CSV table of C-alpha atoms and ligand atoms in Angstrom, one decimal:
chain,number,residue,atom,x,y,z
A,1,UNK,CA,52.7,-34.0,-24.9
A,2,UNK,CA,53.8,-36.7,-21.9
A,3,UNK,CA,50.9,-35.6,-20.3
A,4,UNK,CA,52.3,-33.1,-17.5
A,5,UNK,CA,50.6,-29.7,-17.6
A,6,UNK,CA,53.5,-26.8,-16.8
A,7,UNK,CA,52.1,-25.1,-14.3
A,8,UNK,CA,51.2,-21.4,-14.7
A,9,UNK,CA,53.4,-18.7,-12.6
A,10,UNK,CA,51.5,-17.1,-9.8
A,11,UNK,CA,50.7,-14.1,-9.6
A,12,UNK,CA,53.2,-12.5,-6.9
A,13,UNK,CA,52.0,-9.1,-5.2
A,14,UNK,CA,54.2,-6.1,-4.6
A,15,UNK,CA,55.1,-5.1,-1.1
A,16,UNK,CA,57.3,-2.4,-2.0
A,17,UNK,CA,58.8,-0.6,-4.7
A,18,UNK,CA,56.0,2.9,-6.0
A,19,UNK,CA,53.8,1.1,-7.2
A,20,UNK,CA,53.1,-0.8,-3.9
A,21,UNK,CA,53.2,2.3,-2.2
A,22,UNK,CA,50.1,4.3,-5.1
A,23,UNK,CA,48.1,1.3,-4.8
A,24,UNK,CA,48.9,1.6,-0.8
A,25,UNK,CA,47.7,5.4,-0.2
A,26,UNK,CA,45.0,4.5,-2.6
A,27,UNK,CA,43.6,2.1,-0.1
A,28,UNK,CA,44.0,3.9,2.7
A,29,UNK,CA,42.5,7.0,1.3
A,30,UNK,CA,39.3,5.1,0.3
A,31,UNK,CA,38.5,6.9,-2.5
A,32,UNK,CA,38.1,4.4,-5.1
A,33,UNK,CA,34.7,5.5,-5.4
A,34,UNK,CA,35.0,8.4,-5.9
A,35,UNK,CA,37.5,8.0,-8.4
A,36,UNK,CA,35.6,6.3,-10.3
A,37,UNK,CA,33.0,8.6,-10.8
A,38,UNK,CA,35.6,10.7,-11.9
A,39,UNK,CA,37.4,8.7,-14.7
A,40,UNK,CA,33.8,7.4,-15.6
A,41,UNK,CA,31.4,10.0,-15.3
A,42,UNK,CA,29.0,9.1,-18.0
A,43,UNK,CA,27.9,6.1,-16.3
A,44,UNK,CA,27.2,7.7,-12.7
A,45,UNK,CA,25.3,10.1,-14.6
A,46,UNK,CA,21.3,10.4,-14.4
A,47,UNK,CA,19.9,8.4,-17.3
A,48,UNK,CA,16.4,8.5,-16.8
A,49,UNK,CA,14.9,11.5,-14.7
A,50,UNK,CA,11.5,9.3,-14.1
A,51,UNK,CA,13.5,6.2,-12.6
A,52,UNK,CA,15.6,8.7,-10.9
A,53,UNK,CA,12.6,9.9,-9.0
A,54,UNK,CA,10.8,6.7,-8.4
A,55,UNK,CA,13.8,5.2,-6.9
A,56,UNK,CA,14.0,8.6,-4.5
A,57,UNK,CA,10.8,8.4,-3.7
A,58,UNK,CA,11.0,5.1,-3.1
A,59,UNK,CA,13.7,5.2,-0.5
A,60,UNK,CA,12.2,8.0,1.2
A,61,UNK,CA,9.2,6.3,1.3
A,62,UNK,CA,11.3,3.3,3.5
A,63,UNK,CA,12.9,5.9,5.2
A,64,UNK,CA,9.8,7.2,6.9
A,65,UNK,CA,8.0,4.2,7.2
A,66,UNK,CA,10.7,3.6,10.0
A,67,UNK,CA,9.5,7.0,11.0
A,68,UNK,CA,6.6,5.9,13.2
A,69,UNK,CA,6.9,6.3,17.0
A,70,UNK,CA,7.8,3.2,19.0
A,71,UNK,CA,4.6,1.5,20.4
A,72,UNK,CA,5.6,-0.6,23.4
A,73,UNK,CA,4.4,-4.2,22.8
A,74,UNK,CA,2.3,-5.2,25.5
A,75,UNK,CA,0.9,-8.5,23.8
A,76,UNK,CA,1.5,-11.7,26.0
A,77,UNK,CA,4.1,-14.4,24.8
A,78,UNK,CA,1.2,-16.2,23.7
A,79,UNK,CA,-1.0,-13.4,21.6
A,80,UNK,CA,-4.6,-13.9,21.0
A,81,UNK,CA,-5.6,-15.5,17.8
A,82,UNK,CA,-5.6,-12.3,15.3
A,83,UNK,CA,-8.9,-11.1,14.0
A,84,UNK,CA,-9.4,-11.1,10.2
A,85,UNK,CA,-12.7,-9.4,9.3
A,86,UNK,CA,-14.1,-10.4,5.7
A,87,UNK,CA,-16.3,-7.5,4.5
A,88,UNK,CA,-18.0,-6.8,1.1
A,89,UNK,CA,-21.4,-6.7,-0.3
A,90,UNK,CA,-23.9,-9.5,-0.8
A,91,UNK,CA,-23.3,-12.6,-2.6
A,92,UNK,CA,-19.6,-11.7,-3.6
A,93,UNK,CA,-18.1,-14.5,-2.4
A,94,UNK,CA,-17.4,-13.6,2.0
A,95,UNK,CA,-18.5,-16.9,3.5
A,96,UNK,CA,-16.9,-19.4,0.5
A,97,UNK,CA,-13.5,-17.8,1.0
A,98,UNK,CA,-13.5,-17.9,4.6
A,99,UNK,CA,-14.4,-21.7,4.2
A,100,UNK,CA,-11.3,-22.1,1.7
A,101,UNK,CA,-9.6,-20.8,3.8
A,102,UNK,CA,-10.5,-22.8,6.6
A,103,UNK,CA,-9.6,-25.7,4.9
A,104,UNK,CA,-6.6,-24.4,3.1
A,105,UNK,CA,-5.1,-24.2,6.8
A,106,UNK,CA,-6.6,-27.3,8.7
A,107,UNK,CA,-7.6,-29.6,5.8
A,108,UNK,CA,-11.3,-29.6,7.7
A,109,UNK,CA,-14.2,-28.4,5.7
A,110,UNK,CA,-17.0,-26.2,7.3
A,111,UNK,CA,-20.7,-26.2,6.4
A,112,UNK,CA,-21.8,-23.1,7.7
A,113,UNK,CA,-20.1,-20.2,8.8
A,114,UNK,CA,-22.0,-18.8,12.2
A,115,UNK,CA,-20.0,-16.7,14.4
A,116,UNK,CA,-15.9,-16.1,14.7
A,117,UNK,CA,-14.1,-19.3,13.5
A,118,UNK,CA,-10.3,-19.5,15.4
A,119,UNK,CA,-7.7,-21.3,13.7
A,120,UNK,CA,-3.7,-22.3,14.3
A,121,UNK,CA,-2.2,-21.5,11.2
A,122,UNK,CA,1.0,-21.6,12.4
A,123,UNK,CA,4.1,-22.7,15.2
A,124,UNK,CA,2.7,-18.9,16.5
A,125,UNK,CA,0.0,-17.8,14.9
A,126,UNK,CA,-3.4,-18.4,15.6
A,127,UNK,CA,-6.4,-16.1,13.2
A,128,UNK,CA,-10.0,-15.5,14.0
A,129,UNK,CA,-12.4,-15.5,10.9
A,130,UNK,CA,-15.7,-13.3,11.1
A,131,UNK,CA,-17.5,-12.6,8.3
A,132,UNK,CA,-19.3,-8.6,8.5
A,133,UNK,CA,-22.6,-8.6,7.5
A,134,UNK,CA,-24.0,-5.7,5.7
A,135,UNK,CA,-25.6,-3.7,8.6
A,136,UNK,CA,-24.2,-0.7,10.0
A,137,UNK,CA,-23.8,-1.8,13.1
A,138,UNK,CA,-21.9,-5.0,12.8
A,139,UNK,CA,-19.8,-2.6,10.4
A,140,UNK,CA,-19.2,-0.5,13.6
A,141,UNK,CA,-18.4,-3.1,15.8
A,142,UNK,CA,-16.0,-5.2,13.3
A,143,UNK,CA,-13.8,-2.1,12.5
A,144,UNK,CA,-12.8,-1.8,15.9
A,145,UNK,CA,-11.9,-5.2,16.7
A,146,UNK,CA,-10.2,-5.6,13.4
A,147,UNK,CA,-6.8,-6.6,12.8
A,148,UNK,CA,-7.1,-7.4,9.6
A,149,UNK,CA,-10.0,-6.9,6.7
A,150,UNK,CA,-10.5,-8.8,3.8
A,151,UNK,CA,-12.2,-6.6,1.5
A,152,UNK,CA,-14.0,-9.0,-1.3
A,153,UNK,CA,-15.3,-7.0,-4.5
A,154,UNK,CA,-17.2,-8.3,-7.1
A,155,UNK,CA,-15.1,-7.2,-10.1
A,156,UNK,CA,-18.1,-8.2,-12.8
A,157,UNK,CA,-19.6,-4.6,-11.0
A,158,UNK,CA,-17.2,-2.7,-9.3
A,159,UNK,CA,-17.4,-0.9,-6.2
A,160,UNK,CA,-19.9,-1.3,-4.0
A,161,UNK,CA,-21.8,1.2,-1.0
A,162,UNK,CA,-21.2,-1.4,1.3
A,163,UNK,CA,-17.0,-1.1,0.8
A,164,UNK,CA,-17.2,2.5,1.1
A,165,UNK,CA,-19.1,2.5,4.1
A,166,UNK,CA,-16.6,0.5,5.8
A,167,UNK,CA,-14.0,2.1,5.0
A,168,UNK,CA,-15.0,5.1,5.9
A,169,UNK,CA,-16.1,3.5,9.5
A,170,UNK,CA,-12.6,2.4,9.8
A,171,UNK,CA,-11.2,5.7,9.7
A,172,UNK,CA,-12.7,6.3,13.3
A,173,UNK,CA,-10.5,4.2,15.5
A,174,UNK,CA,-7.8,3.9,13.6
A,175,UNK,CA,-7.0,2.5,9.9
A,176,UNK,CA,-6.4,-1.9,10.1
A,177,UNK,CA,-4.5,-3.6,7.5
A,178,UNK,CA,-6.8,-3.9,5.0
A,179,UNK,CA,-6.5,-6.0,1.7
A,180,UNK,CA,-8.4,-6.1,-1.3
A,181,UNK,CA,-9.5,-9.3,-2.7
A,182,UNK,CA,-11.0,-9.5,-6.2
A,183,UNK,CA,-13.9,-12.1,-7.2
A,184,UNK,CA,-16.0,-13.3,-9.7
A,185,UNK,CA,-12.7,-13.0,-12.1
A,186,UNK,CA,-14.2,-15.9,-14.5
A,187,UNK,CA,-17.3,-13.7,-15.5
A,188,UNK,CA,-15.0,-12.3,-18.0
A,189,UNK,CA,-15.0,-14.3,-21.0
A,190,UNK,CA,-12.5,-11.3,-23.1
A,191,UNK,CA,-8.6,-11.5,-21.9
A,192,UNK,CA,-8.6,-7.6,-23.0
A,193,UNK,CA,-11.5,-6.4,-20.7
A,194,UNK,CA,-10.2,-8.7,-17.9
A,195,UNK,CA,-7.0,-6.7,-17.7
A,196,UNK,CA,-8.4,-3.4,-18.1
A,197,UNK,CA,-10.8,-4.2,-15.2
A,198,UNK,CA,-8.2,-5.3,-13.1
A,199,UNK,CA,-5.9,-2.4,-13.3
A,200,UNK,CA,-8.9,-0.1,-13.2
A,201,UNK,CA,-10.2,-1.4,-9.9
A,202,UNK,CA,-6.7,-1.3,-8.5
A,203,UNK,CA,-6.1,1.8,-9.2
A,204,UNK,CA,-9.5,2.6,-7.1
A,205,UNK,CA,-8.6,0.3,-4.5
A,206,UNK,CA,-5.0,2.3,-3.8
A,207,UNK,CA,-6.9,6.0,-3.9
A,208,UNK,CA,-9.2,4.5,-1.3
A,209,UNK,CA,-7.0,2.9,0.7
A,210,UNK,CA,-3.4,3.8,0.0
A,211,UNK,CA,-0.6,3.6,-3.0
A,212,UNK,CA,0.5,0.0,-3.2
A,213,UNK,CA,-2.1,-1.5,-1.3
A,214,UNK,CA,-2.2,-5.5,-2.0
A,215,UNK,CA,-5.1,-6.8,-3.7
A,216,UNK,CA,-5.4,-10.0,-4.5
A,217,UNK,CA,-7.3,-12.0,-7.4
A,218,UNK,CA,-9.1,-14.8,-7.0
A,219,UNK,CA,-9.4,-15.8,-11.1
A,220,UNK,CA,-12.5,-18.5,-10.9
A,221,UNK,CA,-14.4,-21.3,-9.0
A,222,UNK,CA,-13.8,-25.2,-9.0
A,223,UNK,CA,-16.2,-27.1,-7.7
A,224,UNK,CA,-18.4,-24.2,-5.9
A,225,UNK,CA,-14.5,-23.9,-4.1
A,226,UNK,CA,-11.8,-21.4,-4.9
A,227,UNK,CA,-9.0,-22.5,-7.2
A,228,UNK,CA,-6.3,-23.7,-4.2
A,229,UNK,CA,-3.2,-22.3,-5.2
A,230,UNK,CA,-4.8,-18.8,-5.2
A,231,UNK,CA,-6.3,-19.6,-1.4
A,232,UNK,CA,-2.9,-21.5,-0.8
A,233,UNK,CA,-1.2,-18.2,-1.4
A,234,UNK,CA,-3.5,-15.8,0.2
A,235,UNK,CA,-3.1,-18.1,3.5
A,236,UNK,CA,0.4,-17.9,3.0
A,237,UNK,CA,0.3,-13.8,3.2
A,238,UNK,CA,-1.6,-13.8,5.5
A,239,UNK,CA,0.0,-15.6,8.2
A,240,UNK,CA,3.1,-14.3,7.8
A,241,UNK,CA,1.6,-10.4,7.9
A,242,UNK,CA,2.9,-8.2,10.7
A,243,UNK,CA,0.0,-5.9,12.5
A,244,UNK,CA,0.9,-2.5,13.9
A,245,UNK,CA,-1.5,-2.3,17.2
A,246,UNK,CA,-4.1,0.2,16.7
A,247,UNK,CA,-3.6,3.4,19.8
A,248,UNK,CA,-7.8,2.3,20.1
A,249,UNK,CA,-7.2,-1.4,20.7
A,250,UNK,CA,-4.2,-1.2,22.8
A,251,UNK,CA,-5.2,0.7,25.1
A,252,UNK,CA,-8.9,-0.5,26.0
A,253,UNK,CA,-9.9,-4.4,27.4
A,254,UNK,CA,-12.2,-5.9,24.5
A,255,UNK,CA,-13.4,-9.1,24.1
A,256,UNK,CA,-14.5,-10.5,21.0
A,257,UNK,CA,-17.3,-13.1,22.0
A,258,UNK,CA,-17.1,-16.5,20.5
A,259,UNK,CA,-19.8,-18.4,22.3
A,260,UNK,CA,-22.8,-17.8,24.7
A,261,UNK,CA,-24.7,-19.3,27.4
A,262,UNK,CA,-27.6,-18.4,28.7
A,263,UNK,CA,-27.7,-19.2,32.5
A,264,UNK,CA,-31.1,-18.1,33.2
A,265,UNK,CA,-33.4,-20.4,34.8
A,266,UNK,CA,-35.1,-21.7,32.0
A,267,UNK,CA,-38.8,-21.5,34.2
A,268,UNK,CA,-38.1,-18.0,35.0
A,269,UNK,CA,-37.8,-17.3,31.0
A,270,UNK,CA,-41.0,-19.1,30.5
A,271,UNK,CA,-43.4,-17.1,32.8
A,272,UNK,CA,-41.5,-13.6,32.2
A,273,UNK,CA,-39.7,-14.2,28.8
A,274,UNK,CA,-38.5,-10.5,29.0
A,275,UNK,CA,-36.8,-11.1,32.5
A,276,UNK,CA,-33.3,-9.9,33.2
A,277,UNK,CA,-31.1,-12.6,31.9
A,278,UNK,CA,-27.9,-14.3,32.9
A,279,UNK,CA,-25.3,-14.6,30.8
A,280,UNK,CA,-21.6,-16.1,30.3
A,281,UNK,CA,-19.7,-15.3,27.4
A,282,UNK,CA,-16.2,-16.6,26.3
A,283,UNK,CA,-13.8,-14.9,23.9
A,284,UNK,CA,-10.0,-14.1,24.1
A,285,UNK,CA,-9.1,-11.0,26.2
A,286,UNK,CA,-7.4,-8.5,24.1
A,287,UNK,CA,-5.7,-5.4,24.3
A,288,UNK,CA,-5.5,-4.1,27.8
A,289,UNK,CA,-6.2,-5.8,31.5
A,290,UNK,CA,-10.1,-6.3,32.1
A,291,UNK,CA,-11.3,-5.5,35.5
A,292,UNK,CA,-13.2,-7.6,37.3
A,293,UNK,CA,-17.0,-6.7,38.6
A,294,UNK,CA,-16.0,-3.7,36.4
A,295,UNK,CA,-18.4,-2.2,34.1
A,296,UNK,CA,-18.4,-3.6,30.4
A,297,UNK,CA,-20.1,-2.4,27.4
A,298,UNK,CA,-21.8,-4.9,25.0
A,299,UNK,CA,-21.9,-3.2,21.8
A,300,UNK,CA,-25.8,-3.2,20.3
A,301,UNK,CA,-27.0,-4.0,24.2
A,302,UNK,CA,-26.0,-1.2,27.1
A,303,UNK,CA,-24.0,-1.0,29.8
A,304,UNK,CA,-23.3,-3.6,32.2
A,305,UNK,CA,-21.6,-4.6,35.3
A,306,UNK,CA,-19.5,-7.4,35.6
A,307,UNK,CA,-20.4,-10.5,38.0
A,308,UNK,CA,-17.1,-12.4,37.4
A,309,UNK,CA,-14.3,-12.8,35.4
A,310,UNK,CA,-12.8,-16.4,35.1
A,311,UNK,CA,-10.0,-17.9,32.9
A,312,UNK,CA,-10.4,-20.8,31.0
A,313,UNK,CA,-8.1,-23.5,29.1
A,314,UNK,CA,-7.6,-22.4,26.0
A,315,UNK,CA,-10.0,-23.9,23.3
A,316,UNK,CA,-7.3,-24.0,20.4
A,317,UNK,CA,-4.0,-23.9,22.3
A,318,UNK,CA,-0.7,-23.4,19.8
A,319,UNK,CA,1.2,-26.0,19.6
A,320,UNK,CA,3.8,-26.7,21.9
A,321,UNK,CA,7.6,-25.3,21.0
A,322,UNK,CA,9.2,-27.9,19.0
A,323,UNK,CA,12.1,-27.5,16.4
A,324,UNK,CA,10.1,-28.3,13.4
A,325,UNK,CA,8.9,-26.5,10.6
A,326,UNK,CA,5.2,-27.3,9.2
A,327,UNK,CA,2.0,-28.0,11.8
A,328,UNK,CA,0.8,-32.1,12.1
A,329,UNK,CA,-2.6,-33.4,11.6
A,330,UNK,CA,-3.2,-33.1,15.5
A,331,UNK,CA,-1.9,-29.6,15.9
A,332,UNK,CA,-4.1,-27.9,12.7
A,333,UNK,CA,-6.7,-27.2,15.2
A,334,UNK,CA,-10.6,-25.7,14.4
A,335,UNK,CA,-12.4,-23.7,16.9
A,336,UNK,CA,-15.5,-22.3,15.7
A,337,UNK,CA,-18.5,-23.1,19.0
A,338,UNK,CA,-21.4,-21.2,17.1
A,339,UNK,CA,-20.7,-23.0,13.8
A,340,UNK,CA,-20.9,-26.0,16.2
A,341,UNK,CA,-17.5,-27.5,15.5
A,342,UNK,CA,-14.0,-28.0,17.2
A,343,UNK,CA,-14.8,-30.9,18.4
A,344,UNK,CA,-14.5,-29.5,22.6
A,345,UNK,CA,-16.3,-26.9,24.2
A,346,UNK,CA,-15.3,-25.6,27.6
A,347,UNK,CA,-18.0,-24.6,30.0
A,348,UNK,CA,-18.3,-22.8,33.2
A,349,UNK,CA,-18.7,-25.9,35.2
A,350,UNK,CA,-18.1,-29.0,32.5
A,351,UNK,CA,-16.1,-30.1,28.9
A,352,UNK,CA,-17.9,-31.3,26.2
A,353,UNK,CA,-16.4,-33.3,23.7
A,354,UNK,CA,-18.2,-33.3,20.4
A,355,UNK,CA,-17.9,-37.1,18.9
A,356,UNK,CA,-18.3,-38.0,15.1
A,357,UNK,CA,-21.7,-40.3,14.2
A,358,UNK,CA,-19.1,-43.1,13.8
A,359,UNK,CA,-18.0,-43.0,17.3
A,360,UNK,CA,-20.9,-42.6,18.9
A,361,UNK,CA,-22.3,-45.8,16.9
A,362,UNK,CA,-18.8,-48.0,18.3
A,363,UNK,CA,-19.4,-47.2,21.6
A,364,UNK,CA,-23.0,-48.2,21.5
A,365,UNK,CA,-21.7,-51.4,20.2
A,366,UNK,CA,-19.4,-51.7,22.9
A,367,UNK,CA,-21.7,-51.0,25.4
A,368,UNK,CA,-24.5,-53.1,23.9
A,369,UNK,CA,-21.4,-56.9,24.2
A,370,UNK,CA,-20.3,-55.7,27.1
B,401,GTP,N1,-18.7,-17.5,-10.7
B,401,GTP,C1,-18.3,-17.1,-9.5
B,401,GTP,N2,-19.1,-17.3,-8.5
B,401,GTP,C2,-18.8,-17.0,-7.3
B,401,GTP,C3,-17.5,-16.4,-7.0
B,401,GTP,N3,-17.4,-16.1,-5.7
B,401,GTP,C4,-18.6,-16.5,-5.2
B,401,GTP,N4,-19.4,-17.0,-6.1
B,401,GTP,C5,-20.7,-17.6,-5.9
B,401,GTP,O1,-21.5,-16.6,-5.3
B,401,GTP,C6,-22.5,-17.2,-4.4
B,401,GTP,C7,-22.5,-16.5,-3.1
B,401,GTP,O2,-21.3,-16.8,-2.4
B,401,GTP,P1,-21.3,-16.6,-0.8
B,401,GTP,O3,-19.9,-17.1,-0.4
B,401,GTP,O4,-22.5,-17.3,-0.2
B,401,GTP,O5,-21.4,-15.1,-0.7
B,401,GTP,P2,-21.6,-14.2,0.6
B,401,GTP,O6,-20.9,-13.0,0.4
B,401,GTP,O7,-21.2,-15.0,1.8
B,401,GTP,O8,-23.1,-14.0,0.6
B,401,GTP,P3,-24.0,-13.4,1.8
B,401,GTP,O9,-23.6,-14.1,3.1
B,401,GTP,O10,-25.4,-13.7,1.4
B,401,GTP,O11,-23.7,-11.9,1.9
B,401,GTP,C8,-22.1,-18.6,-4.3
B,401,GTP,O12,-23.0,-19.4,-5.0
B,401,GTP,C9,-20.7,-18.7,-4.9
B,401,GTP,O13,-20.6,-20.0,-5.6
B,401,GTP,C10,-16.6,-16.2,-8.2
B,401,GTP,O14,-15.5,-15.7,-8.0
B,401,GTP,N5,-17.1,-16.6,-9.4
């Protein structure tokens, strides 16, 4: 061979002649399709009656989840931080998940947990821990408010009184997101019983809750921590989640409080310590417009009338718009005032700024050469 390749005729389509003209009405027509189940009807045919039903069901299903009446969105351009309520009976595991968590999203780690802890997990998405203790009325209180609920089970014993109680509570105001999350995985020391376990509990997670509802696992402990590619992804699902606004939340003013200060003269306390008492609490406004001097609520207190209603900066502000894709150091903020961290704390009538040990000791320093 001298090394030339012969190059290969191309292919040259017919613009007229009959055969131009079939293949021409062919197109028009558009029934290539169906033609095709024609010639080859075998393979268009039903081959398995199960799949056949699962995949109709399936797409109905998706067909009326579409279904639902249009809500009109009446959160602000910059939503409130959304609430994640972590339920489930003593000792499973509520308060060292919400602290993986915490770190999971802003690398910081948190002693105790004490009161809602507000994070920015995201460009645009801010979430508000609270862990539910097991009293009926915090139950009450946290279902409402919810917007989404972590439901921990201990899978080494199943079920507890506590989960059913809530969810039947839920069922009041309106059904939030919830999502299961199993614990206490490594208590299992058989592969076979593991697996049984899981599927078993599943199965009575969807009945209570519905078909197909996630739950996660959360297989074992490191270091008194949760192994951080399981937390990685649950933080992952969760901040991308969409909520559907509950009919009870959108359309009443509630506030979930976040800190309190007692105003009342501290002398007056001491001489009558059951005195009426002045107090100003912070929290984001959600759902509806709040009224000012209009009568409040305070759930597990009475009625009240308002004395004023003020804004504030907010304490863990999203970060500003910038084209980027993942959060800096600066911007992972922590806002958690009863826990006693987040480093500022916005008053009535002054800012405190919380200072690490090691500050506070250069300062001195300073002060002290100076
Ligand atoms: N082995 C094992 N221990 C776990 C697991 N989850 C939690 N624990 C342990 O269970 C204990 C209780 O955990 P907490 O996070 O304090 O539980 P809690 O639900 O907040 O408890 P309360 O606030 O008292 O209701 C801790 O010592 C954890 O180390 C798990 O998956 N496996």
């Amino acid at each position: 061979m001298d090394g030339k390749v012969k190059k290969q005729k191309q292919h040259q389509q017919k613009h007229s002649g009959p055969k131009a003209e079939k293949k021409k009405a062919k197109k028009e027509s558009g029934s290539a399709e169906e033609d095709e189940r024609k010639r080859n009807p075998k393979a268009f045919a039903v081959q398995s009656a199960t799949r056949m039903a699962k995949t109709f069901h399936r797409a109905q299903d998706i067909k009326t989840r579409k279904h639902h009446i249009p809500l009109v969105d009446r959160t602000p351009l910059k939503p409130p931080p959304v609430v994640i309520v972590v339920v489930g009976p003593p000792k499973v595991g509520k308060s060292t998940l919400i602290r993986c968590l915490i770190k999971n999203f802003t690398r910081q780690k948190l002693g105790d947990i004490c009161g809602p802890v507000t994070i920015v997990s995201g460009k645009k998405h801010r979430l508000t821990f609270v862990e539910c203790n097991n009293d009926i009325n915090t139950m009450i209180d946290l279902a409402k408010v919810a917007d989404l609920v972590l439901m921990l089970i201990d899978a080494s014993f199943g079920f507890e009184m506590e989960t059913f109680e809530f969810l039947n509570i839920c069922q009041v105001h309106g059904f939030p997101r919830i999502m299961g999350v199993l614990t206490h995985l490594d208590s299992f020391k058989n592969n076979k019983t593991l697996r049984k376990t899981k599927k078993n509990l599943k199965h009575r997670f969807w009945t209570e809750v519905y078909q197909g509802a996630k739950l996660f696992y959360l297989s074992g402990m490191v270091y008194g921590e949760y192994q951080t590619q399981e937390v990685k992804n649950l933080g992952r699902f969760i901040s991308v989640m969409k909520f559907r606004p509950l009919v009870w939340q959108t359309s009443h003013p509630y506030v979930l409080v976040d800190r309190m200060e007692d105003l009342t003269d501290p002398d007056k306390i001491r001489t009558d310590p059951k005195c009426d008492r002045t107090v100003s609490l912070y929290g984001y406004l959600r759902g509806t417009h709040l009224k000012n001097k209009g009568q409040v609520h305070i759930a597990g207190v009475g009625d009240f009338q308002l004395s004023d209603v003020n804004f504030l900066p907010d304490p863990c502000p999203l970060p500003d718009a910038q084209k980027k894709r993942a959060l800096n150091e600066k911007e992972r903020l922590l806002y958690a005032p009863m826990a006693g961290v987040g480093g500022v704390v916005y008053d009535k009538d002054a800012v405190y700024i919380d200072l690490p040990a090691s500050h506070v000791n250069q300062q001195q320093v300073c002060a002290r050469e100076v």
